[in-house]
Amino acid sequence: GSWKGAALYLNVDPSATVGLTLRSEYISDSKMIYFGTKNIFANTFSLNIKTGAFTLIPELRFESAQSGFYTKNDGSTSKSTATALLAAVYKF
């Protein structure tokens, strides 16, 4: 294949109820076979709010690519995108 990737996670829990995570990812597809762009770089910021068995995780993700890889609502392309996500986890 022609692609490779790497990810780095940085975590800190300033208290028992709050955690912060930064995840940085890099994907390279030098022959543009799998992804249609040569490079993708993404950062995801997560906040973990814990109370008992319940964890609420809001996330913000920012991605950029070497070429117009992302599709906008009007059908045009963009080299970057941003996404917001809210996850809820219950451990039992």
The first five atom37 places (N, CA, C, CB, O) and aatype in JSON, in Angstrom:
{
  "aatype": [7, 15, 17, 11, 7, 0, 0, 10, 18, 10, 2, 19, 3, 14, 15, 0, 16, 19, 7, 10, 16, 10, 1, 15, 6, 18, 9, 15, 3, 15, 11, 12, 9, 18, 13, 7, 16, 11, 2, 9, 13, 0, 2, 16, 13, 15, 10, 2, 9, 11, 16, 7, 0, 13, 16, 10, 9, 14, 6, 10, 1, 13, 6, 15, 0, 5, 15, 7, 13, 18, 16, 11, 2, 3, 7, 15, 16, 15, 11, 15, 16, 0, 16, 0, 10, 10, 0, 0, 19, 18, 11, 13],
  "atom_mask": [
    [1, 1, 1, 0, 1],
    [1, 1, 1, 1, 1],
    [1, 1, 1, 1, 1],
    [1, 1, 1, 1, 1],
    [1, 1, 1, 0, 1],
    [1, 1, 1, 1, 1],
    [1, 1, 1, 1, 1],
    [1, 1, 1, 1, 1],
    [1, 1, 1, 1, 1],
    [1, 1, 1, 1, 1],
    [1, 1, 1, 1, 1],
    [1, 1, 1, 1, 1],
    [1, 1, 1, 1, 1],
    [1, 1, 1, 1, 1],
    [1, 1, 1, 1, 1],
    [1, 1, 1, 1, 1],
    [1, 1, 1, 1, 1],
    [1, 1, 1, 1, 1],
    [1, 1, 1, 0, 1],
    [1, 1, 1, 1, 1],
    [1, 1, 1, 1, 1],
    [1, 1, 1, 1, 1],
    [1, 1, 1, 1, 1],
    [1, 1, 1, 1, 1],
    [1, 1, 1, 1, 1],
    [1, 1, 1, 1, 1],
    [1, 1, 1, 1, 1],
    [1, 1, 1, 1, 1],
    [1, 1, 1, 1, 1],
    [1, 1, 1, 1, 1],
    [1, 1, 1, 1, 1],
    [1, 1, 1, 1, 1],
    [1, 1, 1, 1, 1],
    [1, 1, 1, 1, 1],
    [1, 1, 1, 1, 1],
    [1, 1, 1, 0, 1],
    [1, 1, 1, 1, 1],
    [1, 1, 1, 1, 1],
    [1, 1, 1, 1, 1],
    [1, 1, 1, 1, 1],
    [1, 1, 1, 1, 1],
    [1, 1, 1, 1, 1],
    [1, 1, 1, 1, 1],
    [1, 1, 1, 1, 1],
    [1, 1, 1, 1, 1],
    [1, 1, 1, 1, 1],
    [1, 1, 1, 1, 1],
    [1, 1, 1, 1, 1],
    [1, 1, 1, 1, 1],
    [1, 1, 1, 1, 1],
    [1, 1, 1, 1, 1],
    [1, 1, 1, 0, 1],
    [1, 1, 1, 1, 1],
    [1, 1, 1, 1, 1],
    [1, 1, 1, 1, 1],
    [1, 1, 1, 1, 1],
    [1, 1, 1, 1, 1],
    [1, 1, 1, 1, 1],
    [1, 1, 1, 1, 1],
    [1, 1, 1, 1, 1],
    [1, 1, 1, 1, 1],
    [1, 1, 1, 1, 1],
    [1, 1, 1, 1, 1],
    [1, 1, 1, 1, 1],
    [1, 1, 1, 1, 1],
    [1, 1, 1, 1, 1],
    [1, 1, 1, 1, 1],
    [1, 1, 1, 0, 1],
    [1, 1, 1, 1, 1],
    [1, 1, 1, 1, 1],
    [1, 1, 1, 1, 1],
    [1, 1, 1, 1, 1],
    [1, 1, 1, 1, 1],
    [1, 1, 1, 1, 1],
    [1, 1, 1, 0, 1],
    [1, 1, 1, 1, 1],
    [1, 1, 1, 1, 1],
    [1, 1, 1, 1, 1],
    [1, 1, 1, 1, 1],
    [1, 1, 1, 1, 1],
    [1, 1, 1, 1, 1],
    [1, 1, 1, 1, 1],
    [1, 1, 1, 1, 1],
    [1, 1, 1, 1, 1],
    [1, 1, 1, 1, 1],
    [1, 1, 1, 1, 1],
    [1, 1, 1, 1, 1],
    [1, 1, 1, 1, 1],
    [1, 1, 1, 1, 1],
    [1, 1, 1, 1, 1],
    [1, 1, 1, 1, 1],
    [1, 1, 1, 1, 1]
  ],
  "atom_positions": [
    [[0.81, -1.19, 0.0], [0.0, 0.0, 0.0], [0.85, 1.25, 0.0], [0.0, 0.0, 0.0], [2.08, 1.2, 0.09]],
    [[0.2, 2.35, -0.1], [0.92, 3.62, -0.19], [0.62, 4.55, 0.97], [0.58, 4.32, -1.48], [1.03, 5.71, 0.95]],
    [[-0.08, 4.07, 1.97], [-0.45, 4.99, 3.05], [0.22, 4.59, 4.36], [-1.97, 5.03, 3.23], [0.61, 3.44, 4.57]],
    [[0.34, 5.59, 5.23], [0.85, 5.37, 6.58], [0.23, 6.42, 7.48], [2.43, 5.43, 6.63], [-0.23, 7.45, 7.02]],
    [[0.23, 6.14, 8.77], [-0.36, 7.08, 9.71], [0.26, 6.97, 11.08], [0.0, 0.0, 0.0], [0.9, 5.97, 11.42]],
    [[0.05, 8.02, 11.87], [0.55, 8.04, 13.24], [-0.39, 8.88, 14.08], [2.01, 8.6, 13.3], [-1.03, 9.81, 13.58]],
    [[-0.47, 8.56, 15.36], [-1.32, 9.32, 16.28], [-0.57, 9.52, 17.6], [-2.68, 8.59, 16.53], [0.21, 8.67, 18.03]],
    [[-0.82, 10.65, 18.21], [-0.21, 10.98, 19.49], [-1.33, 11.43, 20.43], [0.88, 12.1, 19.34], [-2.14, 12.28, 20.07]],
    [[-1.37, 10.86, 21.63], [-2.37, 11.2, 22.63], [-1.68, 11.88, 23.82], [-3.14, 9.93, 23.09], [-0.68, 11.38, 24.33]],
    [[-2.22, 13.01, 24.24], [-1.77, 13.67, 25.46], [-2.97, 13.78, 26.38], [-1.15, 15.09, 25.16], [-3.99, 14.36, 26.01]],
    [[-2.86, 13.21, 27.58], [-3.95, 13.2, 28.55], [-3.51, 13.84, 29.85], [-4.44, 11.76, 28.8], [-2.37, 13.66, 30.3]],
    [[-4.42, 14.6, 30.45], [-4.2, 15.12, 31.79], [-5.54, 15.13, 32.51], [-3.55, 16.56, 31.74], [-6.56, 15.53, 31.94]],
    [[-5.53, 14.69, 33.75], [-6.73, 14.7, 34.6], [-6.46, 15.62, 35.78], [-7.12, 13.25, 35.08], [-5.9, 15.18, 36.79]],
    [[-6.83, 16.9, 35.68], [-6.56, 17.83, 36.78], [-7.33, 17.51, 38.06], [-6.88, 19.22, 36.35], [-6.95, 17.96, 39.14]],
    [[-8.4, 16.72, 37.93], [-9.15, 16.3, 39.12], [-9.77, 14.94, 38.83], [-10.25, 17.34, 39.52], [-9.66, 14.42, 37.72]],
    [[-10.42, 14.38, 39.82], [-11.07, 13.07, 39.65], [-12.29, 13.16, 38.75], [-11.46, 12.51, 41.01], [-12.76, 12.13, 38.25]],
    [[-12.82, 14.37, 38.54], [-14.04, 14.52, 37.75], [-13.82, 15.16, 36.39], [-15.03, 15.33, 38.52], [-14.75, 15.21, 35.58]],
    [[-12.62, 15.66, 36.1], [-12.36, 16.35, 34.83], [-11.09, 15.79, 34.19], [-12.22, 17.88, 35.06], [-10.06, 15.64, 34.85]],
    [[-11.19, 15.48, 32.9], [-10.03, 15.03, 32.13], [-9.96, 15.77, 30.81], [0.0, 0.0, 0.0], [-11.0, 16.11, 30.24]],
    [[-8.76, 16.02, 30.33], [-8.53, 16.69, 29.06], [-7.67, 15.79, 28.18], [-7.86, 18.08, 29.26], [-6.72, 15.16, 28.66]],
    [[-8.0, 15.73, 26.89], [-7.23, 14.93, 25.96], [-7.02, 15.7, 24.67], [-7.94, 13.59, 25.67], [-7.94, 16.34, 24.17]],
    [[-5.81, 15.65, 24.14], [-5.48, 16.14, 22.8], [-4.99, 14.96, 22.01], [-4.42, 17.3, 22.84], [-4.02, 14.3, 22.39]],
    [[-5.65, 14.68, 20.9], [-5.23, 13.59, 20.0], [-4.85, 14.23, 18.68], [-6.36, 12.5, 19.82], [-5.68, 14.89, 18.05]],
    [[-3.62, 14.03, 18.23], [-3.16, 14.53, 16.94], [-2.88, 13.33, 16.04], [-1.88, 15.42, 17.09], [-2.25, 12.36, 16.45]],
    [[-3.36, 13.41, 14.8], [-3.21, 12.31, 13.87], [-2.65, 12.83, 12.54], [-4.56, 11.6, 13.64], [-2.96, 13.94, 12.12]],
    [[-1.83, 12.02, 11.91], [-1.28, 12.34, 10.61], [-1.45, 11.12, 9.71], [0.23, 12.77, 10.7], [-1.11, 10.01, 10.11]],
    [[-1.99, 11.32, 8.51], [-2.15, 10.25, 7.54], [-1.5, 10.71, 6.25], [-3.67, 9.89, 7.33], [-1.75, 11.81, 5.77]],
    [[-0.67, 9.85, 5.69], [0.0, 10.13, 4.42], [-0.39, 9.06, 3.41], [1.54, 10.19, 4.6], [-0.29, 7.87, 3.7]],
    [[-0.82, 9.49, 2.24], [-1.16, 8.59, 1.14], [-0.42, 9.12, -0.1], [-2.74, 8.52, 0.89], [-1.01, 9.78, -0.95]],
    [[0.88, 8.82, -0.17], [1.75, 9.43, -1.17], [1.31, 9.21, -2.61], [3.14, 8.91, -1.0], [1.56, 10.05, -3.46]],
    [[0.65, 8.09, -2.9], [0.18, 7.81, -4.26], [-1.29, 8.16, -4.46], [0.4, 6.34, -4.59], [-1.85, 7.94, -5.54]],
    [[-1.91, 8.71, -3.42], [-3.32, 9.13, -3.46], [-4.26, 8.0, -3.9], [-3.48, 10.33, -4.39], [-5.2, 8.22, -4.67]],
    [[-3.98, 6.79, -3.42], [-4.79, 5.63, -3.79], [-6.0, 5.48, -2.87], [-3.95, 4.37, -3.74], [-7.11, 5.21, -3.35]],
    [[-5.81, 5.64, -1.56], [-6.87, 5.35, -0.61], [-7.71, 6.56, -0.22], [-6.27, 4.76, 0.62], [-8.92, 6.42, -0.03]],
    [[-7.1, 7.73, -0.11], [-7.8, 8.88, 0.46], [-8.04, 10.0, -0.54], [-7.02, 9.41, 1.61], [-8.84, 10.9, -0.25]],
    [[-7.4, 10.01, -1.69], [-7.62, 11.05, -2.68], [-6.89, 12.35, -2.38], [0.0, 0.0, 0.0], [-7.08, 13.34, -3.08]],
    [[-6.08, 12.36, -1.36], [-5.23, 13.5, -1.02], [-3.95, 12.94, -0.43], [-5.94, 14.5, -0.03], [-3.96, 11.84, 0.12]],
    [[-2.85, 13.67, -0.53], [-1.57, 13.13, -0.07], [-1.43, 13.13, 1.44], [-0.45, 13.92, -0.68], [-0.85, 12.19, 2.0]],
    [[-1.94, 14.15, 2.12], [-1.75, 14.26, 3.56], [-3.02, 14.75, 4.25], [-0.6, 15.21, 3.88], [-3.74, 15.61, 3.74]],
    [[-3.29, 14.19, 5.41], [-4.37, 14.66, 6.28], [-3.78, 14.83, 7.67], [-5.59, 13.65, 6.3], [-3.09, 13.95, 8.18]],
    [[-4.05, 15.97, 8.28], [-3.6, 16.23, 9.65], [-4.83, 16.62, 10.46], [-2.5, 17.37, 9.69], [-5.61, 17.47, 10.04]],
    [[-5.01, 15.99, 11.63], [-6.2, 16.24, 12.44], [-5.82, 16.39, 13.91], [-7.23, 15.11, 12.27], [-4.92, 15.72, 14.4]],
    [[-6.53, 17.27, 14.58], [-6.41, 17.45, 16.03], [-7.8, 17.32, 16.64], [-5.77, 18.82, 16.38], [-8.75, 17.91, 16.13]],
    [[-7.91, 16.57, 17.71], [-9.17, 16.41, 18.43], [-8.94, 16.8, 19.88], [-9.71, 14.95, 18.32], [-8.04, 16.29, 20.54]],
    [[-9.76, 17.71, 20.37], [-9.73, 18.15, 21.77], [-10.94, 17.56, 22.48], [-9.71, 19.7, 21.88], [-12.07, 17.76, 22.03]],
    [[-10.71, 16.85, 23.57], [-11.8, 16.2, 24.32], [-11.78, 16.66, 25.77], [-11.68, 14.67, 24.24], [-10.71, 16.83, 26.37]],
    [[-12.96, 16.85, 26.32], [-13.14, 17.14, 27.74], [-13.95, 15.99, 28.31], [-13.84, 18.53, 27.97], [-15.03, 15.69, 27.81]],
    [[-13.44, 15.34, 29.35], [-14.16, 14.25, 30.02], [-14.68, 14.76, 31.36], [-13.23, 13.01, 30.22], [-13.91, 15.14, 32.24]],
    [[-15.99, 14.77, 31.49], [-16.63, 15.19, 32.74], [-17.23, 13.94, 33.38], [-17.75, 16.3, 32.48], [-18.16, 13.34, 32.84]],
    [[-16.67, 13.54, 34.53], [-17.03, 12.27, 35.15], [-17.83, 12.49, 36.43], [-15.77, 11.45, 35.45], [-17.47, 13.32, 37.27]],
    [[-18.9, 11.74, 36.57], [-19.67, 11.72, 37.8], [-20.18, 10.29, 38.01], [-20.86, 12.75, 37.75], [-21.07, 9.83, 37.3]],
    [[-19.6, 9.61, 38.97], [-19.96, 8.22, 39.21], [-19.62, 7.36, 38.01], [0.0, 0.0, 0.0], [-18.5, 7.4, 37.51]],
    [[-20.58, 6.58, 37.55], [-20.38, 5.69, 36.4], [-20.64, 6.39, 35.07], [-21.28, 4.48, 36.52], [-20.5, 5.78, 34.01]],
    [[-21.01, 7.66, 35.1], [-21.37, 8.41, 33.89], [-20.24, 9.37, 33.5], [-22.68, 9.19, 34.11], [-19.69, 10.06, 34.35]],
    [[-19.91, 9.4, 32.21], [-18.93, 10.33, 31.68], [-19.52, 11.03, 30.46], [-17.61, 9.59, 31.31], [-20.02, 10.39, 29.54]],
    [[-19.45, 12.35, 30.46], [-19.88, 13.17, 29.33], [-18.62, 13.66, 28.62], [-20.78, 14.38, 29.79], [-17.71, 14.18, 29.26]],
    [[-18.57, 13.49, 27.28], [-17.36, 13.8, 26.53], [-17.68, 14.71, 25.34], [-16.68, 12.51, 26.05], [-18.01, 14.21, 24.26]],
    [[-17.58, 16.03, 25.5], [-17.67, 16.9, 24.33], [-16.31, 16.93, 23.61], [-18.1, 18.34, 24.75], [-15.26, 16.96, 24.25]],
    [[-16.37, 16.92, 22.27], [-15.14, 16.94, 21.48], [-15.24, 17.97, 20.37], [-14.85, 15.54, 20.89], [-16.32, 18.24, 19.84]],
    [[-14.08, 18.55, 20.02], [-13.93, 19.4, 18.85], [-12.81, 18.8, 18.01], [-13.62, 20.89, 19.24], [-11.73, 18.5, 18.53]],
    [[-13.06, 18.63, 16.72], [-12.06, 18.04, 15.82], [-11.82, 18.99, 14.65], [-12.51, 16.64, 15.31], [-12.77, 19.48, 14.04]],
    [[-10.57, 19.23, 14.36], [-10.17, 20.08, 13.24], [-9.27, 19.26, 12.32], [-9.42, 21.38, 13.75], [-8.28, 18.68, 12.77]],
    [[-9.63, 19.19, 11.04], [-8.87, 18.42, 10.07], [-8.45, 19.32, 8.92], [-9.68, 17.22, 9.56], [-9.17, 20.25, 8.55]],
    [[-7.28, 19.03, 8.35], [-6.85, 19.72, 7.13], [-6.17, 18.71, 6.22], [-5.9, 20.91, 7.46], [-5.51, 17.78, 6.68]],
    [[-6.32, 18.93, 4.91], [-5.74, 18.05, 3.91], [-4.94, 18.9, 2.92], [-6.83, 17.22, 3.17], [-5.12, 20.11, 2.83]],
    [[-4.08, 18.24, 2.18], [-3.25, 18.95, 1.22], [-4.08, 19.51, 0.06], [-2.16, 18.02, 0.67], [-3.75, 20.57, -0.48]],
    [[-5.14, 18.82, -0.31], [-6.0, 19.28, -1.41], [-7.45, 19.28, -0.95], [-5.82, 18.37, -2.66], [-7.75, 18.87, 0.17]],
    [[-8.35, 19.74, -1.81], [-9.78, 19.81, -1.48], [-10.37, 18.44, -1.27], [0.0, 0.0, 0.0], [-10.88, 17.84, -2.22]],
    [[-10.33, 17.95, -0.07], [-10.74, 16.58, 0.28], [-12.14, 16.54, 0.88], [-9.74, 15.98, 1.27], [-12.83, 15.54, 0.75]],
    [[-12.57, 17.61, 1.53], [-13.84, 17.65, 2.25], [-14.91, 18.31, 1.4], [-13.69, 18.41, 3.59], [-14.62, 19.27, 0.68]],
    [[-16.13, 17.8, 1.46], [-17.23, 18.33, 0.64], [-18.12, 19.23, 1.48], [-18.05, 17.18, 0.03], [-18.55, 18.86, 2.57]],
    [[-18.39, 20.42, 0.96], [-19.28, 21.37, 1.63], [-20.73, 21.08, 1.24], [-18.91, 22.84, 1.25], [-21.0, 20.26, 0.36]],
    [[-21.66, 21.75, 1.91], [-23.09, 21.56, 1.63], [-23.45, 21.89, 0.19], [-23.91, 22.41, 2.57], [-24.35, 21.27, -0.37]],
    [[-22.76, 22.86, -0.41], [-23.08, 23.26, -1.79], [-22.4, 22.39, -2.83], [-22.69, 24.72, -2.01], [-22.52, 22.66, -4.03]],
    [[-21.68, 21.35, -2.42], [-21.02, 20.43, -3.34], [-19.59, 20.8, -3.67], [0.0, 0.0, 0.0], [-18.88, 19.99, -4.27]],
    [[-19.14, 21.99, -3.3], [-17.75, 22.37, -3.54], [-16.84, 21.68, -2.51], [-17.58, 23.91, -3.47], [-17.33, 21.09, -1.55]],
    [[-15.54, 21.77, -2.71], [-14.61, 21.12, -1.8], [-13.84, 22.14, -0.97], [-13.65, 20.24, -2.56], [-13.76, 23.32, -1.31]],
    [[-13.28, 21.65, 0.12], [-12.5, 22.47, 1.03], [-11.3, 21.67, 1.5], [-13.36, 22.94, 2.24], [-11.34, 20.44, 1.54]],
    [[-10.23, 22.37, 1.86], [-9.04, 21.71, 2.39], [-9.13, 21.45, 3.89], [-7.82, 22.55, 2.09], [-8.26, 20.79, 4.45]],
    [[-10.17, 21.97, 4.55], [-10.28, 21.78, 5.99], [-11.73, 21.62, 6.41], [-9.64, 22.96, 6.74], [-12.66, 21.97, 5.68]],
    [[-11.9, 21.09, 7.62], [-13.23, 20.93, 8.19], [-13.13, 20.93, 9.72], [-13.91, 19.62, 7.67], [-12.07, 20.68, 10.28]],
    [[-14.24, 21.21, 10.35], [-14.32, 21.16, 11.81], [-15.58, 20.4, 12.18], [-14.32, 22.6, 12.44], [-16.61, 20.51, 11.52]],
    [[-15.49, 19.62, 13.25], [-16.6, 18.8, 13.71], [-16.73, 18.9, 15.21], [-16.41, 17.33, 13.28], [-15.73, 18.94, 15.93]],
    [[-17.97, 18.94, 15.69], [-18.25, 18.91, 17.12], [-19.04, 17.63, 17.42], [-19.04, 20.19, 17.59], [-19.9, 17.23, 16.63]],
    [[-18.74, 17.01, 18.54], [-19.37, 15.75, 18.91], [-19.62, 15.76, 20.41], [-18.48, 14.54, 18.51], [-18.83, 16.31, 21.18]],
    [[-20.71, 15.15, 20.82], [-21.0, 14.97, 22.23], [-21.27, 13.5, 22.48], [-22.19, 15.85, 22.67], [-22.21, 12.93, 21.91]],
    [[-20.46, 12.88, 23.33], [-20.63, 11.46, 23.64], [-21.0, 11.31, 25.12], [-19.32, 10.66, 23.32], [-20.61, 12.13, 25.96]],
    [[-21.74, 10.27, 25.4], [-22.1, 9.94, 26.78], [-21.77, 8.47, 27.01], [-23.61, 10.25, 27.08], [-22.16, 7.61, 26.22]],
    [[-21.06, 8.19, 28.11], [-20.64, 6.82, 28.42], [-21.13, 6.48, 29.83], [-19.08, 6.67, 28.3], [-20.94, 7.25, 30.77]],
    [[-21.75, 5.33, 29.94], [-22.18, 4.83, 31.24], [-21.54, 3.47, 31.46], [-23.73, 4.74, 31.34], [-21.78, 2.55, 30.68]],
    [[-20.74, 3.33, 32.5], [-20.08, 2.07, 32.83], [-20.9, 1.3, 33.84], [-18.66, 2.32, 33.35], [-21.27, 1.84, 34.89]],
    [[-21.17, 0.05, 33.53], [-21.91, -0.79, 34.48], [-21.3, -2.16, 34.56], [-23.36, -0.9, 34.09], [-21.79, -3.01, 35.31]]
  ]
}
